JSON list of C-alpha atoms in Angstrom, two decimals:
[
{"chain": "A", "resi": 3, "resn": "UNK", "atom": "CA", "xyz": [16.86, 2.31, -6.57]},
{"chain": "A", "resi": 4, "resn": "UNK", "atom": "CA", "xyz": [14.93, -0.80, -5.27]},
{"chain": "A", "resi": 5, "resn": "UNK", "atom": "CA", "xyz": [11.27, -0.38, -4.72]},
{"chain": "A", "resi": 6, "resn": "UNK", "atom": "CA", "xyz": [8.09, -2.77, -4.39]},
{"chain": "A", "resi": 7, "resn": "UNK", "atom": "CA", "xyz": [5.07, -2.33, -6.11]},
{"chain": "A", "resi": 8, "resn": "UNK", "atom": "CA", "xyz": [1.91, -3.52, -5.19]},
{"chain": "A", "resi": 9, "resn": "UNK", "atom": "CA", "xyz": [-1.88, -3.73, -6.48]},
{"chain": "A", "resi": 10, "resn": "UNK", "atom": "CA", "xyz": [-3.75, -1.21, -4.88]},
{"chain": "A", "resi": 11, "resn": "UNK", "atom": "CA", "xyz": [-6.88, -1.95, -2.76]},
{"chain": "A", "resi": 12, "resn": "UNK", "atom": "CA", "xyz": [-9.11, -2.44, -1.31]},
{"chain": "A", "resi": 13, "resn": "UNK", "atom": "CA", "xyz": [-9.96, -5.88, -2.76]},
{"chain": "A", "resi": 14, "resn": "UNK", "atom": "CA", "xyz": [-13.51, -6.92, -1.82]},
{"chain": "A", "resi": 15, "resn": "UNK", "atom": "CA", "xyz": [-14.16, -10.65, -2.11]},
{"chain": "A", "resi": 16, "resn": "UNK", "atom": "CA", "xyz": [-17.08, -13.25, -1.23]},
{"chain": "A", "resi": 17, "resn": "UNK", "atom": "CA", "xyz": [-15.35, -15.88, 0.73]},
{"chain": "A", "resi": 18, "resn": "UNK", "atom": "CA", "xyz": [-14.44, -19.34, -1.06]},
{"chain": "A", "resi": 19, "resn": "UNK", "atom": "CA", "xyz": [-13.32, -16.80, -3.68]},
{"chain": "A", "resi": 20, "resn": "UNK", "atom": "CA", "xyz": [-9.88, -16.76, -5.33]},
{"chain": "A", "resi": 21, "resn": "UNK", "atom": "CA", "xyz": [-7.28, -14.28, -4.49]},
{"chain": "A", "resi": 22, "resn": "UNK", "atom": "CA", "xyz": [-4.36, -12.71, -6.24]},
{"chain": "A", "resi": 23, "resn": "UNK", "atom": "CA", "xyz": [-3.02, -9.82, -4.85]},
{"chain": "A", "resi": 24, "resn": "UNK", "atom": "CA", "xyz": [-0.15, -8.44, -7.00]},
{"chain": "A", "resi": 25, "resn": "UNK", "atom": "CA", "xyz": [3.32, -7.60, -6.85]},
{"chain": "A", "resi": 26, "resn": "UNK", "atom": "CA", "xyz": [6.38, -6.46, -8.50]},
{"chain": "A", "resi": 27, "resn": "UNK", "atom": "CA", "xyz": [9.34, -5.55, -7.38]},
{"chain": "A", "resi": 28, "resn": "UNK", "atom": "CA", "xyz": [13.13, -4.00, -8.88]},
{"chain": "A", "resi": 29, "resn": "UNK", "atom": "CA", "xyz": [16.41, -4.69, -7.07]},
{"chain": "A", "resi": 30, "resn": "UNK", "atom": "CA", "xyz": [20.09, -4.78, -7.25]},
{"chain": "A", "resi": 31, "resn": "UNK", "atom": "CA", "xyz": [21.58, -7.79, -6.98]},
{"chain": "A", "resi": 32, "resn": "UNK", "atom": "CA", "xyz": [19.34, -11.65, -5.68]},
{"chain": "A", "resi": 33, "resn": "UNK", "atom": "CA", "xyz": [16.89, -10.19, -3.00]},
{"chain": "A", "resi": 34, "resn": "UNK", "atom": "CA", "xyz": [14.63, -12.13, -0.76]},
{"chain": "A", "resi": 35, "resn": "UNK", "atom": "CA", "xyz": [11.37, -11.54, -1.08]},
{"chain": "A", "resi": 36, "resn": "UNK", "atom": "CA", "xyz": [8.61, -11.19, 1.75]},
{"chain": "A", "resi": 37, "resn": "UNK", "atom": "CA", "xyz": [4.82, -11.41, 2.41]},
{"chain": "A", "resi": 38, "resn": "UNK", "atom": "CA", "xyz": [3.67, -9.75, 5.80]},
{"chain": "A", "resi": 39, "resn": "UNK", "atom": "CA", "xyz": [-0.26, -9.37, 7.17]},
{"chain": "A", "resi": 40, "resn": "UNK", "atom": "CA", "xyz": [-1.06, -7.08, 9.60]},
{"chain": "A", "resi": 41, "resn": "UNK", "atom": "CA", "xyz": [-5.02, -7.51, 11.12]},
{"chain": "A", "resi": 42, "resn": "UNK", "atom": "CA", "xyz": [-6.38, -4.31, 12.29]},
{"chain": "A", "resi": 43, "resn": "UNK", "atom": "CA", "xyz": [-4.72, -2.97, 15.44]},
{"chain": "A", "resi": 44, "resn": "UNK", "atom": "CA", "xyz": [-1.81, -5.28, 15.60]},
{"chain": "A", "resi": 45, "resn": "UNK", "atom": "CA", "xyz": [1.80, -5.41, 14.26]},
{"chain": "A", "resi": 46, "resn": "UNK", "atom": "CA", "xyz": [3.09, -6.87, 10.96]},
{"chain": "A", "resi": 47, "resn": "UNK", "atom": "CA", "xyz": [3.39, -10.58, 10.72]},
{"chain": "A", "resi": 48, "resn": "UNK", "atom": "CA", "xyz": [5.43, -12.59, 8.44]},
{"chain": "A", "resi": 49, "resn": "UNK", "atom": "CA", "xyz": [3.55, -14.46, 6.19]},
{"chain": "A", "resi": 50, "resn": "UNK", "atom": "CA", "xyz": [5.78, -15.88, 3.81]},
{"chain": "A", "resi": 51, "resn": "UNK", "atom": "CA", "xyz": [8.76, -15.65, 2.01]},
{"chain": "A", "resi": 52, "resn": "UNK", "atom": "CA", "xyz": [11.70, -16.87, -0.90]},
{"chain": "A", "resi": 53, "resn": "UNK", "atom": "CA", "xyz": [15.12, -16.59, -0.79]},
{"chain": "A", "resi": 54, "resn": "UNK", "atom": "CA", "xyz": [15.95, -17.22, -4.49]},
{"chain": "A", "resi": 55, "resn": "UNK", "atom": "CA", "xyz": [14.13, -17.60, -7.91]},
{"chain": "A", "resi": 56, "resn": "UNK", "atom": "CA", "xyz": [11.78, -20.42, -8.68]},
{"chain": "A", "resi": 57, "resn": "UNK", "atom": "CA", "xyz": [11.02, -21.06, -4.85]},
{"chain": "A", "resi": 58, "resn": "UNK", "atom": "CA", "xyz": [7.66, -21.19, -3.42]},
{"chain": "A", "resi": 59, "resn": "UNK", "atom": "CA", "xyz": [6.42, -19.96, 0.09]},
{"chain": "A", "resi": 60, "resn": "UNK", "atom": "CA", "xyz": [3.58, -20.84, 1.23]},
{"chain": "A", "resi": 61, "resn": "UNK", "atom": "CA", "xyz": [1.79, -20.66, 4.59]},
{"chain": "A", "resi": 62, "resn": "UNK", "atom": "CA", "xyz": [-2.24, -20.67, 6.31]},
{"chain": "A", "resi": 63, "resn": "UNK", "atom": "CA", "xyz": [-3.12, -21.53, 2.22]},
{"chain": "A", "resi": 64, "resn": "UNK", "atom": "CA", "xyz": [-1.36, -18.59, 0.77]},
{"chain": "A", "resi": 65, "resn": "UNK", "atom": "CA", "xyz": [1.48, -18.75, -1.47]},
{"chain": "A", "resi": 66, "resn": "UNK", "atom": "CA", "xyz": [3.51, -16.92, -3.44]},
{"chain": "A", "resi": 67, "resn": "UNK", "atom": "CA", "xyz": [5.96, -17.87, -6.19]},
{"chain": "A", "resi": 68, "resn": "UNK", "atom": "CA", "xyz": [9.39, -16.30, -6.65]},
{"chain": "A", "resi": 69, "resn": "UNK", "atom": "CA", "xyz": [9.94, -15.10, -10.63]},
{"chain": "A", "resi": 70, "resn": "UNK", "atom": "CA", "xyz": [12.71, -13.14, -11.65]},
{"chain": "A", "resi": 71, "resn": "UNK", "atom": "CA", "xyz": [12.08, -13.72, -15.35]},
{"chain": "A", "resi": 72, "resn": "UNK", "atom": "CA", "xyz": [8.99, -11.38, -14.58]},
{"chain": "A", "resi": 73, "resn": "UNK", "atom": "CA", "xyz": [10.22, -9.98, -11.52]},
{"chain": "A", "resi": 74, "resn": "UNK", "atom": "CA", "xyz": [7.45, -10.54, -9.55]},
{"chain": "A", "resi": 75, "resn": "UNK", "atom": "CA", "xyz": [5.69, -12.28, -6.45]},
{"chain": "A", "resi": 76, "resn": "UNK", "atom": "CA", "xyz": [2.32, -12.36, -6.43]},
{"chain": "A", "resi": 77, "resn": "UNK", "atom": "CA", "xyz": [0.08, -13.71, -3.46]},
{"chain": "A", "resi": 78, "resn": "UNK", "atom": "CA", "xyz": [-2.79, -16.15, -4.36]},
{"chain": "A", "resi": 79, "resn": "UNK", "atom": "CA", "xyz": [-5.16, -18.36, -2.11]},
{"chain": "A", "resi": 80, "resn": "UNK", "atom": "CA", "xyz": [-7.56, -20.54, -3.25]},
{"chain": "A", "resi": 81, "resn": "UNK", "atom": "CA", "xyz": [-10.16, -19.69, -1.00]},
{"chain": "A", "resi": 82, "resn": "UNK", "atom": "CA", "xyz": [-10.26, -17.18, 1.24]},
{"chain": "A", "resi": 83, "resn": "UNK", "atom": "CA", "xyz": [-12.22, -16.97, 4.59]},
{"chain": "A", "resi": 84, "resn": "UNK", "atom": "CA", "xyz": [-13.74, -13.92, 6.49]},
{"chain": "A", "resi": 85, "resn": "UNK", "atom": "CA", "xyz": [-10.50, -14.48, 8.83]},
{"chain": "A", "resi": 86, "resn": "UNK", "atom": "CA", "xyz": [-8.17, -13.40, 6.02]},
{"chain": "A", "resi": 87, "resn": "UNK", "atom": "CA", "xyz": [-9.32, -9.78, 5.84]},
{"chain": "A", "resi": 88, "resn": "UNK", "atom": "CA", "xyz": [-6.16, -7.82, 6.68]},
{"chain": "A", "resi": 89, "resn": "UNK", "atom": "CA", "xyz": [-3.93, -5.41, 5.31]},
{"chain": "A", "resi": 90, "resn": "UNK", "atom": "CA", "xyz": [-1.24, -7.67, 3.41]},
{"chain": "A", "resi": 91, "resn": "UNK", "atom": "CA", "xyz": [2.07, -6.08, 2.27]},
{"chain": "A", "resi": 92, "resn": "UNK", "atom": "CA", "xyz": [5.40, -6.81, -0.13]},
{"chain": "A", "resi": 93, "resn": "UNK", "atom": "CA", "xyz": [8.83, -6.39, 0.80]},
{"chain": "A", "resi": 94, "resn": "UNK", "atom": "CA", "xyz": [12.32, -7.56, 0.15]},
{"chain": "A", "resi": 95, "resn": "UNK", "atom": "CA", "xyz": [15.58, -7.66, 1.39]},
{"chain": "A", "resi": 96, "resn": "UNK", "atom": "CA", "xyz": [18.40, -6.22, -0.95]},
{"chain": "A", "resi": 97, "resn": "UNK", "atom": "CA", "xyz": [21.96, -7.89, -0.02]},
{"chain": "A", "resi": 98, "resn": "UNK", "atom": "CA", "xyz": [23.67, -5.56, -1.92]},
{"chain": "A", "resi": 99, "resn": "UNK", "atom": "CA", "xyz": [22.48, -2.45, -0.54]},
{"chain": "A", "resi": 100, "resn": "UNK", "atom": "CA", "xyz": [21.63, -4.10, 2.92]},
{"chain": "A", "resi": 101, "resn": "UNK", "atom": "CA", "xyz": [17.90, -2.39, 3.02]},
{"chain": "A", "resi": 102, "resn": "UNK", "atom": "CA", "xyz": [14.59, -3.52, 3.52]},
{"chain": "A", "resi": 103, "resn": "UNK", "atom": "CA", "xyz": [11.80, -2.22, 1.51]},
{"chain": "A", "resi": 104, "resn": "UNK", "atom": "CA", "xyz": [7.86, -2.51, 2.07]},
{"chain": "A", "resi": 105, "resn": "UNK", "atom": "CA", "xyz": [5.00, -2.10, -0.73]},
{"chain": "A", "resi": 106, "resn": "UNK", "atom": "CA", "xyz": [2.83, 0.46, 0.35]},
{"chain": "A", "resi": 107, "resn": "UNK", "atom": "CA", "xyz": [0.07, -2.77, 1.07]},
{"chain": "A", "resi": 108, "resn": "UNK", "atom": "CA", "xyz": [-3.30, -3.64, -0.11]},
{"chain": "A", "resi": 109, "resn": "UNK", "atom": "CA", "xyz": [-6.22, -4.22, 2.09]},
{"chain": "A", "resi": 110, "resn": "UNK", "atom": "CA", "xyz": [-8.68, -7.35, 2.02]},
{"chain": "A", "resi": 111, "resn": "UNK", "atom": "CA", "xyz": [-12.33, -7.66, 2.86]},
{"chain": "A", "resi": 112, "resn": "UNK", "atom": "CA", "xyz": [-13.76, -10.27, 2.65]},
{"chain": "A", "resi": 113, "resn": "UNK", "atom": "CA", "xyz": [-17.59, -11.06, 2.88]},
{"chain": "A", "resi": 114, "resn": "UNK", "atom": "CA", "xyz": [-19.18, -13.57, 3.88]},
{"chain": "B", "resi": 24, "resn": "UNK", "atom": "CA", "xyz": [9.57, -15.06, 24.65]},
{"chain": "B", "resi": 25, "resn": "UNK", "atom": "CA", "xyz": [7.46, -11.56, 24.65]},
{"chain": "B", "resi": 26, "resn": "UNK", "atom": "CA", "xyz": [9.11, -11.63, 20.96]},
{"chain": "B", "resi": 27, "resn": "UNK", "atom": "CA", "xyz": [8.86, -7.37, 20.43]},
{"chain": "B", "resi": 28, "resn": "UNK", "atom": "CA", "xyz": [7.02, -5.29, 22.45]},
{"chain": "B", "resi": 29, "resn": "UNK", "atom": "CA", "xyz": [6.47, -1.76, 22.55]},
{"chain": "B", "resi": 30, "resn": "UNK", "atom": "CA", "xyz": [5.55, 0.90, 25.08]},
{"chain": "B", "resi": 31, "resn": "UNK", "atom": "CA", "xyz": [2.76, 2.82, 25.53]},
{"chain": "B", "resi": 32, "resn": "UNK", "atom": "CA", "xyz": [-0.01, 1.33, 23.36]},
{"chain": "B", "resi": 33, "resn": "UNK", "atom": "CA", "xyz": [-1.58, 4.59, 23.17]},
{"chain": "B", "resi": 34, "resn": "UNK", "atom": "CA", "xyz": [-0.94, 8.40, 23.56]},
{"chain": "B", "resi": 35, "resn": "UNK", "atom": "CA", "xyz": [-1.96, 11.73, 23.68]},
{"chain": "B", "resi": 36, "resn": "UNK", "atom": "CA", "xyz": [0.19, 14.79, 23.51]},
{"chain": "B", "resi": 37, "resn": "UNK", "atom": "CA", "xyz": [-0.21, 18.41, 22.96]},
{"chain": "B", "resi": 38, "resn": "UNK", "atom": "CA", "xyz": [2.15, 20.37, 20.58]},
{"chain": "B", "resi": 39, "resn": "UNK", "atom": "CA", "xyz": [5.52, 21.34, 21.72]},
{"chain": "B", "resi": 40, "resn": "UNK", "atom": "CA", "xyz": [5.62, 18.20, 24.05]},
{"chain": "B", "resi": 41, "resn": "UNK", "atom": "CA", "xyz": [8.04, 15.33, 24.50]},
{"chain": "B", "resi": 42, "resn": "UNK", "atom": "CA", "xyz": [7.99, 11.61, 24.88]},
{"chain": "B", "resi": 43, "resn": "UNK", "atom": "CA", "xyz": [9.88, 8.90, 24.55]},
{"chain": "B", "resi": 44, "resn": "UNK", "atom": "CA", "xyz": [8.95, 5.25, 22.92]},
{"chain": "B", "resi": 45, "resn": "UNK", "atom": "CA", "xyz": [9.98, 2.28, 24.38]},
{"chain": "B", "resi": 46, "resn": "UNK", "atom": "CA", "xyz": [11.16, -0.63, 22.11]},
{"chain": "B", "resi": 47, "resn": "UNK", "atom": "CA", "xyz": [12.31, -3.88, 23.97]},
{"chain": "B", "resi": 48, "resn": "UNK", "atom": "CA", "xyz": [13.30, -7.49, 22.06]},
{"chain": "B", "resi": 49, "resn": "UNK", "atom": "CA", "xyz": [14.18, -10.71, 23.57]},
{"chain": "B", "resi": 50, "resn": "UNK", "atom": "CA", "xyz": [15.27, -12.45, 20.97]},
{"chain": "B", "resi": 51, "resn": "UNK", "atom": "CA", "xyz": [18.63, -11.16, 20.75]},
{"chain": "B", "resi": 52, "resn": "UNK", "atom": "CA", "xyz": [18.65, -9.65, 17.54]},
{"chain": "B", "resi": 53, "resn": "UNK", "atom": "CA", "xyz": [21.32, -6.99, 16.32]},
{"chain": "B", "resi": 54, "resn": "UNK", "atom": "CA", "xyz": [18.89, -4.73, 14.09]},
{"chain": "B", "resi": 55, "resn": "UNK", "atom": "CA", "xyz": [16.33, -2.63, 15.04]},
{"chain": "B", "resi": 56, "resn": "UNK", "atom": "CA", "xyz": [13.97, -0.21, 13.19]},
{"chain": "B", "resi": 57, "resn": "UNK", "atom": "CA", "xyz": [11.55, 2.40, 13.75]},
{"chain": "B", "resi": 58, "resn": "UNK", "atom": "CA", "xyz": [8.74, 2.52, 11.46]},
{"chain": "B", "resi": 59, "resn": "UNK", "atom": "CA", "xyz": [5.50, 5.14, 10.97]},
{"chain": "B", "resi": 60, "resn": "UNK", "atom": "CA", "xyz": [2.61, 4.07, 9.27]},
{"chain": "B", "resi": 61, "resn": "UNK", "atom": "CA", "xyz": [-0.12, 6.50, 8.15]},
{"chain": "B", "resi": 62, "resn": "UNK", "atom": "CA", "xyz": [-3.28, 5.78, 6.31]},
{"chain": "B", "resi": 63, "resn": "UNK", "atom": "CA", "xyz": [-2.32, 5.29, 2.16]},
{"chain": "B", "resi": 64, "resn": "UNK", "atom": "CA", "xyz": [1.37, 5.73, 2.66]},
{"chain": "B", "resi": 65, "resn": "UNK", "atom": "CA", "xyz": [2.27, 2.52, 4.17]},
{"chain": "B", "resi": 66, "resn": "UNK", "atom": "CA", "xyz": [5.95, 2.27, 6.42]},
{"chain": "B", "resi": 67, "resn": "UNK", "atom": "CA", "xyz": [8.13, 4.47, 6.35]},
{"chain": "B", "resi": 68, "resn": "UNK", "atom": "CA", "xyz": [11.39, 3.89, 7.77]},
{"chain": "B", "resi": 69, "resn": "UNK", "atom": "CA", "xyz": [12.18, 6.46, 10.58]},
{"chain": "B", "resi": 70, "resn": "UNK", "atom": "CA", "xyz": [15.71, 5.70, 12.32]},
{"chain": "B", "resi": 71, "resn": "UNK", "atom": "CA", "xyz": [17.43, 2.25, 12.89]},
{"chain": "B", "resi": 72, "resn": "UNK", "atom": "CA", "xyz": [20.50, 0.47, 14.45]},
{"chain": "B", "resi": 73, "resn": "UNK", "atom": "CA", "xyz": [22.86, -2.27, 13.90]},
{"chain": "B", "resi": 74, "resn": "UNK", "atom": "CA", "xyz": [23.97, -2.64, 16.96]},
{"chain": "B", "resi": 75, "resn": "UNK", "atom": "CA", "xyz": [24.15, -1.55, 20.63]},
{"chain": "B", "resi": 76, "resn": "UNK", "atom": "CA", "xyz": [25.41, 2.19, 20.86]},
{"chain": "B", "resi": 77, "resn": "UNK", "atom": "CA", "xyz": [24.93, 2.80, 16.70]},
{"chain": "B", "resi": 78, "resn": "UNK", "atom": "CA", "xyz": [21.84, 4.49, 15.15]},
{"chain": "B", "resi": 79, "resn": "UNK", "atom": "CA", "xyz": [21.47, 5.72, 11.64]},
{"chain": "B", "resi": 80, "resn": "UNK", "atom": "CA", "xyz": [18.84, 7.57, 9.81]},
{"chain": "B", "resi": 81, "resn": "UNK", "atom": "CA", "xyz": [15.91, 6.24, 7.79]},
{"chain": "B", "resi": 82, "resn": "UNK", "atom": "CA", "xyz": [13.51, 7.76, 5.45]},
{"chain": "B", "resi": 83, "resn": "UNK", "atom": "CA", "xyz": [11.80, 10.42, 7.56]},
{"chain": "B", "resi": 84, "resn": "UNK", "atom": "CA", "xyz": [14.48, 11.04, 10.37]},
{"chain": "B", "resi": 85, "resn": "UNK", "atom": "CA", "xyz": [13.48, 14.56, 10.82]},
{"chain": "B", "resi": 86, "resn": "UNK", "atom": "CA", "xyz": [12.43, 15.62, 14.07]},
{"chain": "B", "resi": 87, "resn": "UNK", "atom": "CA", "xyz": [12.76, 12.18, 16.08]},
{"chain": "B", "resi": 88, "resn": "UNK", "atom": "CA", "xyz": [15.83, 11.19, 17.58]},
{"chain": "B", "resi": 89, "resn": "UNK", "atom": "CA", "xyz": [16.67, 7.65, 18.68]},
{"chain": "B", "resi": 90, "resn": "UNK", "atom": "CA", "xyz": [19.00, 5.53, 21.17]},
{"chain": "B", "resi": 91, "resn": "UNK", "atom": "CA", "xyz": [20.40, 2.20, 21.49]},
{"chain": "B", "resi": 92, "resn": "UNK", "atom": "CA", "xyz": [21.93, 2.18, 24.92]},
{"chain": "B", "resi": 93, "resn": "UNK", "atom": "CA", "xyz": [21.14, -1.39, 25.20]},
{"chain": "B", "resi": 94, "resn": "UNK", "atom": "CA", "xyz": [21.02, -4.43, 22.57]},
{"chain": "B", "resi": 95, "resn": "UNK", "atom": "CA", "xyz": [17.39, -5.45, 23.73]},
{"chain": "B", "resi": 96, "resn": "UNK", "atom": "CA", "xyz": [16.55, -1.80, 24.05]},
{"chain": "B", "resi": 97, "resn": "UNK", "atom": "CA", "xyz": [15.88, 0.73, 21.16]},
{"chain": "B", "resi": 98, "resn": "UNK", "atom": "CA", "xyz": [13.99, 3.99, 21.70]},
{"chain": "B", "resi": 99, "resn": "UNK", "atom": "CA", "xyz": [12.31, 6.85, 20.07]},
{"chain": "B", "resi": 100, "resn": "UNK", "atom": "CA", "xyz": [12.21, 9.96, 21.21]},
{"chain": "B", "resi": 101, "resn": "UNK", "atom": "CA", "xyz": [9.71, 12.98, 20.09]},
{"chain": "B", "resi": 102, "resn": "UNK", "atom": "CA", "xyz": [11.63, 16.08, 21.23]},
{"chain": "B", "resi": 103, "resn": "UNK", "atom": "CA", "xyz": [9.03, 18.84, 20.44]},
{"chain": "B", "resi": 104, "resn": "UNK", "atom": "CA", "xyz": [6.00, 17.07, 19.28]},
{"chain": "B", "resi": 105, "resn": "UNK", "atom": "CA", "xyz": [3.84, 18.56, 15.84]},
{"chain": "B", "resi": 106, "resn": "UNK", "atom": "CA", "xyz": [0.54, 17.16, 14.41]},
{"chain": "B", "resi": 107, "resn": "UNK", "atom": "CA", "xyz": [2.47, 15.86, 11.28]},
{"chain": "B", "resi": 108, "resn": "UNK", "atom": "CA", "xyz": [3.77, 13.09, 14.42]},
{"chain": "B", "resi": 109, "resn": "UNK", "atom": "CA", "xyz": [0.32, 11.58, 14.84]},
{"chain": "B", "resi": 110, "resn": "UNK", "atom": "CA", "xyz": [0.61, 8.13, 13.49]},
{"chain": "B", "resi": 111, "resn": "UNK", "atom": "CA", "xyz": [0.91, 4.37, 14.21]},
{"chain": "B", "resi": 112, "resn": "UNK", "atom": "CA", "xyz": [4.26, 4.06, 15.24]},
{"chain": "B", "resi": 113, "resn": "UNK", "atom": "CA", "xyz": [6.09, 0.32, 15.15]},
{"chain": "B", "resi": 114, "resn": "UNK", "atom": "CA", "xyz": [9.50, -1.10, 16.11]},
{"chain": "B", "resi": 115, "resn": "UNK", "atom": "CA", "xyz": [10.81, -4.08, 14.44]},
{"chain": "B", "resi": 116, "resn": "UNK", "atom": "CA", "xyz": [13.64, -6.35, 14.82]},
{"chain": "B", "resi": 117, "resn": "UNK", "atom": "CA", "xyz": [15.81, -8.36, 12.66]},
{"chain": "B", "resi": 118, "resn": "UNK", "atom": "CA", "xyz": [18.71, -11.10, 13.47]},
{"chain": "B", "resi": 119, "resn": "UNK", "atom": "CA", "xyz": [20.76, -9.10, 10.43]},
{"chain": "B", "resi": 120, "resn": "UNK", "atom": "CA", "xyz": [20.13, -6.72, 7.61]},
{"chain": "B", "resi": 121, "resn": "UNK", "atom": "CA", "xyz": [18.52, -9.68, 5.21]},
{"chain": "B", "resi": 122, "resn": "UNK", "atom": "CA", "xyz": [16.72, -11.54, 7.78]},
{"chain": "B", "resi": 123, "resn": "UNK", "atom": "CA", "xyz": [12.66, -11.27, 8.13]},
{"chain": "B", "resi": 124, "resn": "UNK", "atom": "CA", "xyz": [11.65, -8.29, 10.32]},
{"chain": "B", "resi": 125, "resn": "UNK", "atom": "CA", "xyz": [9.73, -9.15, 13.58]},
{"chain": "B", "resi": 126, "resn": "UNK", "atom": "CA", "xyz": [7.16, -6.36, 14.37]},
{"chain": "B", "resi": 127, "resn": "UNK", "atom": "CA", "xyz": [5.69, -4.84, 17.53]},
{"chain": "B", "resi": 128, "resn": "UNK", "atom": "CA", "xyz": [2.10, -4.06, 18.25]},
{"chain": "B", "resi": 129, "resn": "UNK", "atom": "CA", "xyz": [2.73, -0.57, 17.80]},
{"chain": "B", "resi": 130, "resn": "UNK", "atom": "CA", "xyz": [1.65, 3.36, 19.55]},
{"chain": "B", "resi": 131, "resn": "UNK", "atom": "CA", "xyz": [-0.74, 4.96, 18.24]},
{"chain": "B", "resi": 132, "resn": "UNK", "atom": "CA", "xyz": [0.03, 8.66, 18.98]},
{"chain": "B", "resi": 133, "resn": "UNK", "atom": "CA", "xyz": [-1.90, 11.53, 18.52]},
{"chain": "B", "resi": 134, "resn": "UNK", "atom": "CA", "xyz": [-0.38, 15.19, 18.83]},
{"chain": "B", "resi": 135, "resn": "UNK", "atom": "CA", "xyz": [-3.20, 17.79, 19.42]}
]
């Protein structure tokens, strides 16, 4: 079945650092593929996302690069603020089986 | 627009206790979901709908039950309330199965 597999945390970074959180994902079919953040005590938001191979999202500095060669869509920013610590999470949309699925999410501090 | 919002923010129960979650969306999307979300085990997909007056069960259906009476409207229902309930719960909405997920704020709800 489909599934989304991400790095686990937490990932403790000095700010200006780089980031790369992982993730990998397997699906029936051409999914779309989804970065939320959720900051403690709020909701999920969306934070980015590709509809088909090869495309980029990107949003706030963060992007994320759609590869189906390698399955994969990892999140990277260049550097990362204080701001940015949050619980970030994978998911993707499966057409063919109409479901949505969510990594299990990595968590980000960030020091300054 | 409110976008999703979610009623109460917080609550307490004892065991053996009802309650019932209110989910409300203006943006008049067809899907809604019901999500928990405990510490290390990320979302888990409780009950959802595709439409006024249809629900169908998610992941971890088991003692919740759910109704769409209205499009804008979707709520969760705790029917004897157990420890294993107490967790962040969140409702999300989507314009159609594929389409990004627009979260709530989410209840926190502990069952003593």
């Amino acid at each position: 079945g489909d599934s989304v597999t991400q790095m686990e945390g937490p990932v403790t970074l000095s700010e200006e650092a780089f980031l790369t959180i992982n993730c990998t994902y397997t699906a029936t079919g051409y999914p779309s593929l989804f970065w939320y953040v959720q900051y403690p005590g709020e909701g999920l938001q969306l934070l980015l996302k590709a509809t088909k191979a090869d495309d980029k999202g990107s949003n706030k500095g963060f992007e994320a690069t759609y590869r189906k060669e390698t399955t994969s869509f990892h999140l990277e920013k260049g550097s990362v603020q204080v701001s940015d610590s949050a619980v970030y999470f994978c998911a993707l949309s499966d057409p063919y089986f109409n479901k949505f699925y969510f990594g299990s999410g990595t968590k980000l501090n960030v020091k300054p | 627009n409110a976008g999703v919002t979610q009623t109460p923010k917080f609550r307490v129960l004892k065991t053996g206790q009802s309650m019932t979650l209110l989910c409300a969306q203006d943006m008049n999307h067809e899907y809604m979901y019901w999500y928990r979300q405990d510490p290390g085990m990320g979302l888990r997909l409780i009950h959802y709908s595709v439409g006024e007056g249809t629900t169908a069960k998610g992941e971890v259906p088991d003692g919740y039950n759910v109704s769409r009476l209205k499009k804008q409207n979707f709520l969760l229902g705790l029917e004897s309330a157990a420890p294993s309930q107490t967790s962040v719960y969140f409702c999300a909405s989507s314009q159609r199965e594929n389409n990004e997920q627009f979260f709530g704020p989410g209840t926190r709800l502990t069952v003593l």
